[in-house]
Backbone as a chain_set.jsonl record, in Angstrom:
{"seq": "XXXXXXXXXXXXXXXXXXXXXXXXXXXXXXXXXXXXXXXXXXXXXXXXXXXXXXXXXXXXXXXXXXXXXXXXXXXXXXXXXXXXXXXXXXXXXXXXXXXXXXXXXXXXXXXXXXXXXXXXXXXXXXXXXXXXXXXXXXXXXXXXXXXXXXXXXXXXX", "coords": {"N": [[86.441, 66.122, 121.525], [83.269, 64.998, 121.838], [81.988, 61.915, 122.944], [79.722, 59.984, 121.055], [76.42, 59.376, 122.081], [75.082, 56.232, 122.617], [72.35, 54.274, 121.749], [70.674, 51.443, 122.813], [69.251, 48.637, 121.246], [66.389, 46.563, 121.685], [67.505, 44.09, 122.124], [70.019, 44.718, 123.056], [71.97, 45.507, 121.238], [73.717, 47.729, 118.9], [72.235, 49.95, 116.49], [72.32, 49.93, 112.866], [72.87, 52.468, 111.825], [74.084, 53.737, 114.001], [76.331, 52.169, 114.315], [77.656, 52.682, 111.9], [78.213, 55.407, 112.212], [79.962, 55.345, 114.38], [82.096, 53.903, 113.235], [82.885, 55.686, 111.241], [83.84, 57.779, 112.815], [86.041, 56.473, 113.948], [87.583, 56.086, 111.664], [88.164, 58.705, 111.012], [89.901, 59.535, 113.001], [92.627, 58.558, 112.516], [93.053, 60.062, 110.219], [92.902, 62.642, 111.229], [95.149, 62.639, 112.93], [97.114, 62.324, 111.008], [96.834, 64.717, 109.557], [97.486, 66.486, 111.622], [100.168, 65.803, 112.03], [101.209, 66.56, 109.521], [100.697, 69.317, 109.63], [102.304, 70.072, 111.799], [104.824, 69.47, 110.765], [104.884, 71.295, 108.645], [104.848, 73.643, 110.129], [107.331, 73.462, 111.488], [109.003, 73.521, 109.254], [108.521, 76.117, 108.314], [109.52, 77.54, 110.483], [112.186, 76.811, 110.349], [112.862, 77.981, 107.917], [112.582, 80.69, 108.585], [114.617, 80.85, 110.487], [116.862, 80.394, 108.841], [116.78, 82.69, 107.219], [117.217, 84.693, 109.129], [119.801, 84.005, 110.016], [121.246, 84.421, 107.665], [120.901, 87.184, 107.417], [122.278, 88.094, 109.7], [124.846, 87.117, 109.143], [125.464, 88.508, 106.797], [125.506, 91.091, 107.797], [127.716, 90.952, 109.52], [129.677, 90.341, 107.596], [129.654, 92.653, 105.974], [130.489, 94.522, 107.889], [133.062, 93.539, 108.593], [134.319, 93.686, 106.1], [134.306, 96.459, 105.645], [135.886, 97.254, 107.787], [138.313, 96.044, 107.04], [138.884, 97.376, 104.602], [139.079, 100.001, 105.537], [141.241, 99.617, 107.261], [143.37, 99.033, 105.495], [143.594, 101.446, 104.045], [144.137, 103.122, 106.188], [146.587, 102.07, 107.032], [148.347, 102.682, 104.924], [148.167, 105.475, 104.978], [149.013, 105.915, 107.615], [151.601, 104.938, 107.449], [152.877, 106.77, 105.701], [152.44, 109.173, 107.078], [153.629, 108.506, 109.461], [156.337, 108.294, 108.777], [156.868, 110.973, 108.101], [156.301, 112.285, 110.538], [158.091, 110.975, 112.196], [160.552, 111.889, 111.174], [160.228, 114.57, 111.822], [160.1, 114.441, 114.634], [162.606, 113.442, 115.117], [164.182, 115.638, 114.623], [163.885, 117.054, 116.955], [165.406, 115.538, 118.717], [167.855, 115.953, 117.637], [168.899, 118.262, 118.674], [169.719, 117.417, 121.108], [172.261, 116.522, 121.128], [172.642, 113.942, 120.087], [173.774, 111.402, 117.837], [173.135, 111.611, 114.288], [171.91, 109.201, 113.122], [170.991, 108.015, 115.531], [169.169, 109.905, 116.525], [167.295, 109.828, 114.467], [166.431, 107.179, 114.776], [165.297, 107.264, 117.383], [163.222, 109.082, 116.871], [161.641, 107.584, 115.087], [160.949, 105.426, 116.755], [159.459, 106.66, 118.841], [157.335, 107.744, 117.356], [156.294, 105.39, 116.165], [155.473, 103.971, 118.472], [153.4, 105.641, 119.346], [151.525, 105.318, 117.237], [151.005, 102.582, 117.435], [149.674, 102.523, 119.869], [147.371, 104.069, 119.237], [146.273, 102.432, 117.213], [145.723, 100.096, 118.699], [143.694, 101.037, 120.354], [141.665, 101.562, 118.463], [141.201, 98.967, 117.468], [140.261, 97.685, 119.794], [137.883, 99.132, 120.238], [136.359, 98.433, 117.949], [136.201, 95.671, 118.307], [134.676, 95.587, 120.61], [132.278, 96.695, 119.645], [131.496, 94.749, 117.738], [131.212, 92.661, 119.509], [128.868, 93.268, 120.814], [126.933, 92.577, 119.059], [124.294, 90.375, 118.621], [124.219, 86.858, 118.403], [122.201, 85.066, 118.518], [119.247, 84.226, 116.926], [116.655, 86.193, 117.476], [113.924, 86.5, 116.697], [113.251, 83.973, 115.672], [113.602, 82.361, 117.942], [111.623, 83.451, 119.598], [109.317, 82.813, 118.114], [109.482, 80.014, 118.166], [109.099, 79.571, 120.893], [106.459, 80.483, 121.171], [105.178, 78.588, 119.546], [105.749, 76.241, 120.95], [104.334, 76.687, 123.289], [101.775, 76.799, 122.205], [101.533, 74.182, 121.226], [101.597, 72.777, 123.658], [99.232, 73.67, 124.805], [97.346, 72.713, 122.975], [97.701, 69.953, 122.952]], "CA": [[85.335, 65.618, 120.774], [82.405, 64.247, 122.743], [81.625, 60.587, 122.46], [78.292, 59.933, 120.763], [75.617, 58.501, 122.947], [74.523, 55.1, 121.876], [71.127, 53.684, 122.311], [70.662, 50.004, 122.589], [67.967, 48.085, 120.828], [65.79, 45.689, 122.701], [68.369, 42.951, 122.42], [71.29, 45.193, 123.58], [72.929, 45.772, 120.167], [73.571, 49.03, 118.261], [71.611, 49.938, 115.18], [73.258, 50.067, 111.751], [73.265, 53.885, 111.733], [75.011, 54.013, 115.099], [77.562, 51.451, 114.01], [78.304, 53.406, 110.8], [78.728, 56.665, 112.772], [81.135, 55.029, 115.201], [83.147, 53.504, 112.303], [83.347, 56.907, 110.588], [84.668, 58.477, 113.805], [87.305, 55.747, 114.077], [88.358, 56.341, 110.461], [88.587, 60.098, 111.031], [90.982, 59.724, 113.963], [93.931, 58.498, 111.838], [93.147, 61.202, 109.306], [93.213, 63.816, 112.056], [96.554, 62.548, 113.345], [97.932, 62.572, 109.818], [96.804, 66.165, 109.306], [98.253, 67.128, 112.697], [101.58, 65.58, 111.712], [101.55, 67.417, 108.383], [100.714, 70.712, 110.088], [103.487, 70.266, 112.641], [105.981, 69.502, 109.867], [104.84, 72.578, 107.943], [105.239, 74.643, 111.119], [108.775, 73.379, 111.678], [109.65, 73.983, 108.021], [108.472, 77.583, 108.269], [110.445, 78.022, 111.507], [113.525, 76.612, 109.804], [113.066, 79.01, 106.889], [112.804, 81.944, 109.306], [115.949, 80.745, 111.08], [117.839, 80.576, 107.762], [116.767, 84.102, 106.819], [117.871, 85.476, 110.178], [121.234, 83.705, 110.007], [121.815, 85.116, 106.505], [120.95, 88.617, 107.74], [123.368, 88.306, 110.655], [126.12, 86.865, 108.464], [125.748, 89.607, 105.87], [125.876, 92.262, 108.61], [129.104, 90.741, 109.928], [130.535, 90.422, 106.406], [129.788, 94.071, 105.615], [131.314, 95.169, 108.909], [134.453, 93.088, 108.465], [134.844, 94.241, 104.853], [134.572, 97.882, 105.844], [137.047, 97.345, 108.683], [139.505, 95.697, 106.259], [139.171, 98.482, 103.673], [139.563, 101.112, 106.36], [142.565, 99.292, 107.785], [144.358, 99.176, 104.42], [143.773, 102.88, 103.813], [144.802, 103.678, 107.366], [147.989, 101.619, 107.073], [149.105, 103.493, 103.963], [148.24, 106.829, 105.528], [149.856, 105.901, 108.813], [152.999, 104.757, 107.061], [153.396, 108.045, 105.2], [152.422, 110.142, 108.176], [154.61, 108.044, 110.432], [157.664, 108.688, 108.307], [156.987, 112.431, 108.227], [156.358, 112.652, 111.965], [159.347, 110.456, 112.747], [161.62, 112.836, 110.814], [160.014, 115.791, 112.599], [160.486, 114.17, 116.026], [164.061, 113.255, 115.16], [164.83, 116.958, 114.695], [163.909, 117.43, 118.371], [166.517, 114.832, 119.333], [169.103, 116.454, 117.06], [169.401, 119.3, 119.581], [170.175, 116.761, 122.333], [173.619, 116.055, 120.846], [172.706, 112.556, 119.638], [174.189, 111.294, 116.442], [171.98, 111.7, 113.394], [171.166, 107.927, 113.087], [170.318, 107.775, 116.809], [167.999, 110.786, 116.622], [166.281, 109.275, 113.553], [165.894, 105.966, 115.407], [164.407, 107.67, 118.466], [162.033, 109.684, 116.259], [160.796, 106.513, 114.573], [160.442, 104.648, 117.886], [158.396, 107.422, 119.504], [156.193, 107.813, 116.445], [155.734, 104.037, 116.057], [154.771, 103.659, 119.725], [152.149, 106.402, 119.33], [150.579, 104.698, 116.313], [150.61, 101.291, 117.989], [148.668, 102.839, 120.876], [146.143, 104.475, 118.55], [145.742, 101.237, 116.55], [145.159, 99.208, 119.715], [142.414, 101.622, 120.783], [140.693, 101.34, 117.387], [140.874, 97.54, 117.438], [139.425, 97.388, 120.965], [136.557, 99.705, 120.02], [135.644, 97.63, 116.956], [135.929, 94.384, 118.929], [133.557, 95.829, 121.517], [131.076, 96.895, 118.835], [131.098, 93.451, 117.198], [130.819, 91.823, 120.631], [127.493, 93.594, 121.184], [126.045, 91.977, 118.054], [123.785, 89.108, 119.118], [124.276, 85.763, 117.443], [120.979, 84.279, 118.635], [118.147, 84.8, 116.148], [115.619, 86.473, 118.455], [112.574, 86.257, 116.181], [113.043, 82.533, 115.587], [113.443, 81.861, 119.303], [110.299, 83.876, 120.07], [108.316, 82.01, 117.415], [109.542, 78.642, 118.679], [108.461, 79.573, 122.214], [105.011, 80.564, 120.953], [104.729, 77.307, 119.024], [105.831, 75.287, 122.039], [103.196, 76.953, 124.154], [100.571, 76.409, 121.475], [101.463, 72.713, 121.224], [101.234, 72.343, 125.003], [97.81, 73.958, 125.013], [96.528, 71.893, 122.093], [97.815, 68.537, 123.269]], "C": [[84.523, 64.732, 121.699], [82.055, 62.902, 122.115], [80.132, 60.561, 122.183], [77.582, 58.989, 121.717], [75.033, 57.381, 122.091], [73.254, 54.633, 122.556], [71.128, 52.206, 121.95], [69.27, 49.581, 122.136], [67.479, 47.142, 121.921], [66.717, 44.545, 123.081], [69.763, 43.382, 122.871], [72.332, 45.457, 122.522], [72.643, 47.136, 119.547], [72.893, 48.866, 116.909], [72.677, 50.121, 114.115], [73.746, 51.503, 111.622], [74.296, 54.233, 112.81], [76.361, 53.35, 114.845], [78.333, 52.166, 112.907], [78.908, 54.718, 111.313], [79.992, 56.408, 113.598], [82.318, 54.624, 114.317], [83.723, 54.735, 111.597], [84.229, 57.716, 111.539], [86.028, 57.812, 113.948], [88.186, 55.977, 112.856], [88.874, 57.78, 110.439], [89.76, 60.331, 111.971], [92.36, 59.585, 113.309], [94.133, 59.661, 110.863], [93.507, 62.466, 110.069], [94.671, 63.801, 112.513], [97.49, 62.813, 112.177], [97.985, 64.053, 109.503], [97.589, 66.931, 110.363], [99.747, 66.988, 112.437], [102.04, 66.463, 110.565], [101.641, 68.877, 108.798], [101.929, 71.01, 110.95], [104.741, 70.323, 111.769], [106.032, 70.822, 109.1], [105.261, 73.709, 108.879], [106.751, 74.632, 111.315], [109.53, 73.828, 110.436], [109.638, 75.496, 107.923], [109.398, 78.183, 109.32], [111.895, 77.889, 111.022], [113.841, 77.656, 108.744], [113.323, 80.367, 107.541], [114.204, 81.97, 109.919], [117.029, 80.984, 110.024], [117.925, 82.031, 107.332], [117.491, 84.953, 107.856], [119.374, 85.24, 110.208], [121.901, 84.416, 108.834], [121.916, 86.611, 106.762], [122.118, 88.918, 108.669], [124.726, 88.13, 109.98], [126.458, 87.998, 107.503], [126.117, 90.876, 106.628], [127.329, 92.141, 109.074], [130.046, 90.889, 108.741], [130.737, 91.866, 105.977], [130.689, 94.788, 106.613], [132.78, 94.808, 108.787], [135.084, 93.642, 107.198], [135.193, 95.71, 105.017], [135.766, 98.099, 106.779], [138.331, 97.064, 107.899], [139.88, 96.818, 105.293], [139.719, 99.679, 104.438], [140.962, 100.863, 106.892], [143.656, 99.456, 106.721], [144.646, 100.654, 104.154], [144.523, 103.519, 104.983], [146.273, 103.283, 107.43], [148.847, 102.441, 106.117], [149.277, 104.917, 104.501], [149.138, 106.899, 106.748], [151.328, 105.749, 108.453], [153.603, 106.071, 106.575], [153.475, 109.096, 106.302], [153.463, 109.783, 109.228], [156.026, 108.448, 110.036], [157.874, 110.187, 108.486], [157.114, 112.859, 109.686], [157.659, 112.161, 112.585], [160.513, 111.374, 112.394], [161.474, 114.134, 111.609], [160.439, 115.593, 114.049], [161.999, 114.007, 116.131], [164.8, 114.594, 115.171], [164.859, 117.468, 116.128], [165.077, 116.765, 119.093], [167.864, 115.296, 118.786], [169.718, 117.513, 117.963], [169.94, 118.699, 120.882], [171.554, 116.137, 122.148], [173.71, 114.549, 120.627], [173.243, 112.551, 118.221], [172.937, 111.293, 115.565], [171.235, 110.365, 113.295], [170.414, 107.646, 114.396], [169.083, 108.66, 116.949], [166.901, 110.324, 115.661], [165.628, 108.036, 114.187], [164.932, 106.325, 116.534], [163.122, 108.302, 117.928], [161.079, 108.62, 115.746], [160.203, 105.663, 115.703], [159.292, 105.372, 118.574], [157.148, 107.467, 118.627], [155.527, 106.443, 116.304], [154.958, 103.65, 117.302], [153.425, 104.39, 119.786], [151.114, 105.735, 118.434], [150.145, 103.308, 116.769], [149.516, 101.504, 119.044], [147.331, 103.21, 120.229], [145.494, 103.264, 117.87], [145.106, 100.274, 117.532], [143.811, 99.73, 120.209], [141.34, 101.375, 119.733], [140.255, 99.881, 117.349], [139.969, 97.178, 118.613], [138.01, 97.943, 120.798], [135.745, 98.866, 119.036], [135.305, 96.242, 117.52], [134.739, 94.511, 119.876], [132.253, 95.976, 120.743], [130.589, 95.569, 118.253], [130.654, 92.499, 118.307], [129.392, 92.078, 121.075], [126.482, 93.0, 120.215], [125.605, 90.616, 118.57], [123.798, 88.055, 118.021], [123.011, 84.914, 117.474], [119.877, 84.946, 117.826], [116.91, 84.974, 117.031], [114.208, 86.154, 117.94], [112.275, 84.769, 116.1], [112.81, 81.942, 116.965], [112.062, 82.226, 119.843], [109.2, 83.049, 119.41], [108.308, 80.571, 117.917], [108.906, 78.553, 120.059], [106.946, 79.638, 122.081], [104.463, 79.224, 120.482], [104.748, 76.222, 120.097], [104.639, 75.453, 122.972], [101.896, 76.529, 123.493], [100.41, 74.897, 121.477], [101.079, 72.184, 122.594], [99.747, 72.537, 125.246], [96.915, 73.036, 124.182], [96.566, 70.42, 122.461], [97.525, 68.367, 124.727]], "O": [[85.067, 63.797, 122.286], [81.855, 62.791, 120.906], [79.348, 61.063, 122.988], [78.104, 57.941, 122.094], [74.556, 57.605, 120.979], [73.138, 54.615, 123.781], [71.558, 51.819, 120.864], [68.257, 50.11, 122.594], [68.126, 46.975, 122.954], [66.713, 44.085, 124.223], [70.627, 42.525, 123.059], [73.502, 45.623, 122.867], [71.528, 47.653, 119.628], [72.96, 47.813, 116.273], [73.824, 50.435, 114.436], [74.921, 51.73, 111.335], [75.266, 54.944, 112.544], [77.408, 53.927, 115.137], [79.559, 52.246, 112.978], [80.0, 55.099, 110.891], [80.962, 57.161, 113.52], [83.453, 54.98, 114.634], [84.933, 54.809, 111.381], [85.245, 58.274, 111.124], [87.049, 58.491, 114.056], [89.407, 56.056, 112.986], [89.942, 58.032, 109.882], [90.544, 61.254, 111.748], [93.208, 60.447, 113.538], [95.242, 60.172, 110.707], [94.32, 63.267, 109.608], [95.346, 64.83, 112.485], [98.532, 63.449, 112.336], [99.053, 64.593, 109.214], [98.276, 67.904, 110.051], [100.503, 67.945, 112.605], [103.122, 67.047, 110.617], [102.548, 69.594, 108.374], [102.52, 72.085, 110.843], [105.627, 71.142, 112.014], [107.105, 71.399, 108.926], [105.958, 74.633, 108.459], [107.383, 75.689, 111.307], [110.587, 74.45, 110.547], [110.623, 76.101, 107.501], [110.003, 79.228, 109.079], [112.721, 78.767, 111.268], [114.963, 78.158, 108.68], [114.193, 81.113, 107.093], [114.89, 82.991, 109.873], [118.001, 81.695, 110.28], [119.018, 82.551, 107.106], [118.283, 85.829, 107.507], [120.142, 86.181, 110.404], [122.997, 84.957, 108.982], [122.898, 87.244, 106.373], [122.859, 89.878, 108.456], [125.649, 88.908, 110.222], [127.616, 88.404, 107.407], [126.946, 91.656, 106.16], [128.083, 93.113, 109.027], [131.107, 91.5, 108.869], [131.854, 92.269, 105.652], [131.553, 95.573, 106.222], [133.646, 95.68, 108.869], [136.253, 94.027, 107.207], [136.254, 96.154, 104.579], [136.558, 99.02, 106.58], [139.328, 97.765, 108.073], [141.053, 97.172, 105.174], [140.705, 100.292, 104.029], [141.777, 101.782, 106.969], [144.74, 99.959, 107.014], [145.804, 101.06, 104.051], [145.418, 104.342, 104.793], [147.112, 104.084, 107.842], [149.954, 102.849, 106.469], [150.371, 105.481, 104.482], [149.93, 107.829, 106.896], [152.195, 106.359, 109.079], [154.703, 106.445, 106.983], [154.469, 109.812, 106.427], [154.099, 110.661, 109.811], [156.811, 108.892, 110.873], [158.923, 110.623, 108.961], [157.945, 113.703, 110.02], [158.26, 112.854, 113.406], [161.379, 111.613, 113.235], [162.469, 114.73, 112.022], [161.069, 116.474, 114.635], [162.598, 114.396, 117.134], [165.921, 114.677, 115.674], [165.753, 118.232, 116.492], [165.673, 117.365, 119.988], [168.901, 115.058, 119.406], [170.941, 117.646, 118.011], [170.556, 119.41, 121.677], [171.961, 115.298, 122.952], [174.732, 113.938, 120.94], [173.178, 113.549, 117.504], [171.833, 111.013, 116.031], [170.007, 110.375, 113.377], [169.313, 107.095, 114.366], [168.053, 108.204, 117.445], [165.716, 110.41, 115.986], [164.408, 107.877, 114.132], [163.853, 105.739, 116.626], [162.046, 108.073, 118.48], [159.866, 108.72, 115.932], [159.057, 105.227, 115.602], [158.259, 104.765, 118.858], [156.036, 107.251, 119.109], [154.299, 106.359, 116.323], [153.885, 103.056, 117.196], [152.427, 103.821, 120.229], [149.954, 105.598, 118.822], [149.012, 102.904, 116.505], [148.546, 100.748, 119.098], [146.282, 102.712, 120.637], [144.277, 103.097, 117.951], [144.062, 99.692, 117.24], [142.892, 98.948, 120.454], [140.215, 101.014, 120.079], [139.066, 99.592, 117.212], [139.003, 96.435, 118.437], [137.041, 97.286, 121.18], [134.562, 98.616, 119.27], [134.235, 95.704, 117.236], [133.888, 93.623, 119.925], [131.228, 95.431, 121.153], [129.389, 95.293, 118.274], [129.815, 91.628, 118.077], [128.762, 91.195, 121.657], [125.294, 92.93, 120.528], [126.444, 89.787, 118.922], [123.44, 88.318, 116.873], [122.772, 84.126, 116.559], [119.602, 86.128, 118.029], [116.198, 84.007, 117.301], [113.392, 85.598, 118.675], [111.167, 84.342, 116.422], [111.92, 81.111, 117.142], [111.405, 81.4, 120.475], [108.255, 82.629, 120.078], [107.243, 79.975, 118.076], [108.243, 77.563, 120.368], [106.226, 78.936, 122.791], [103.419, 78.772, 120.951], [103.854, 75.377, 120.142], [104.018, 74.475, 123.389], [101.016, 75.966, 124.145], [99.315, 74.379, 121.697], [100.306, 71.23, 122.687], [99.083, 71.675, 125.823], [95.848, 72.628, 124.639], [95.571, 69.713, 122.3], [97.559, 67.247, 125.237]]}, "num_chains": 1, "name": "protein.A"}
């Protein structure tokens, strides 16, 4: 804002109109700062609201993923248990021809089958951990908006 030029009267004093204009400018300065403060607060409130929305979106995505993993795990455990028993009995028949006692061949069948399922389960867990690890926790849109606002404030001030 350019400073108004003042003209001096013959005795070196400002006229009443000039004095009133300068007083009005001085009164407007606090009003401008007040409006600037209000606008900055409104800006931060909108940024905070955006941040909350993004956090809720991320949390709901994680919750859905974890819920689906848990449901899948329960179903898989029941299926694996039944399948494990059937396969363990089938594998134990292979050991029956090796002249082991019946309890020993059953035990070996269950051990081999259990080891196989532990391996498969570990692979599934690692894959899901990797997929969840790729999910970003930083709200990108909020960060981008805050950077824009920071730059805007630097340019304005």
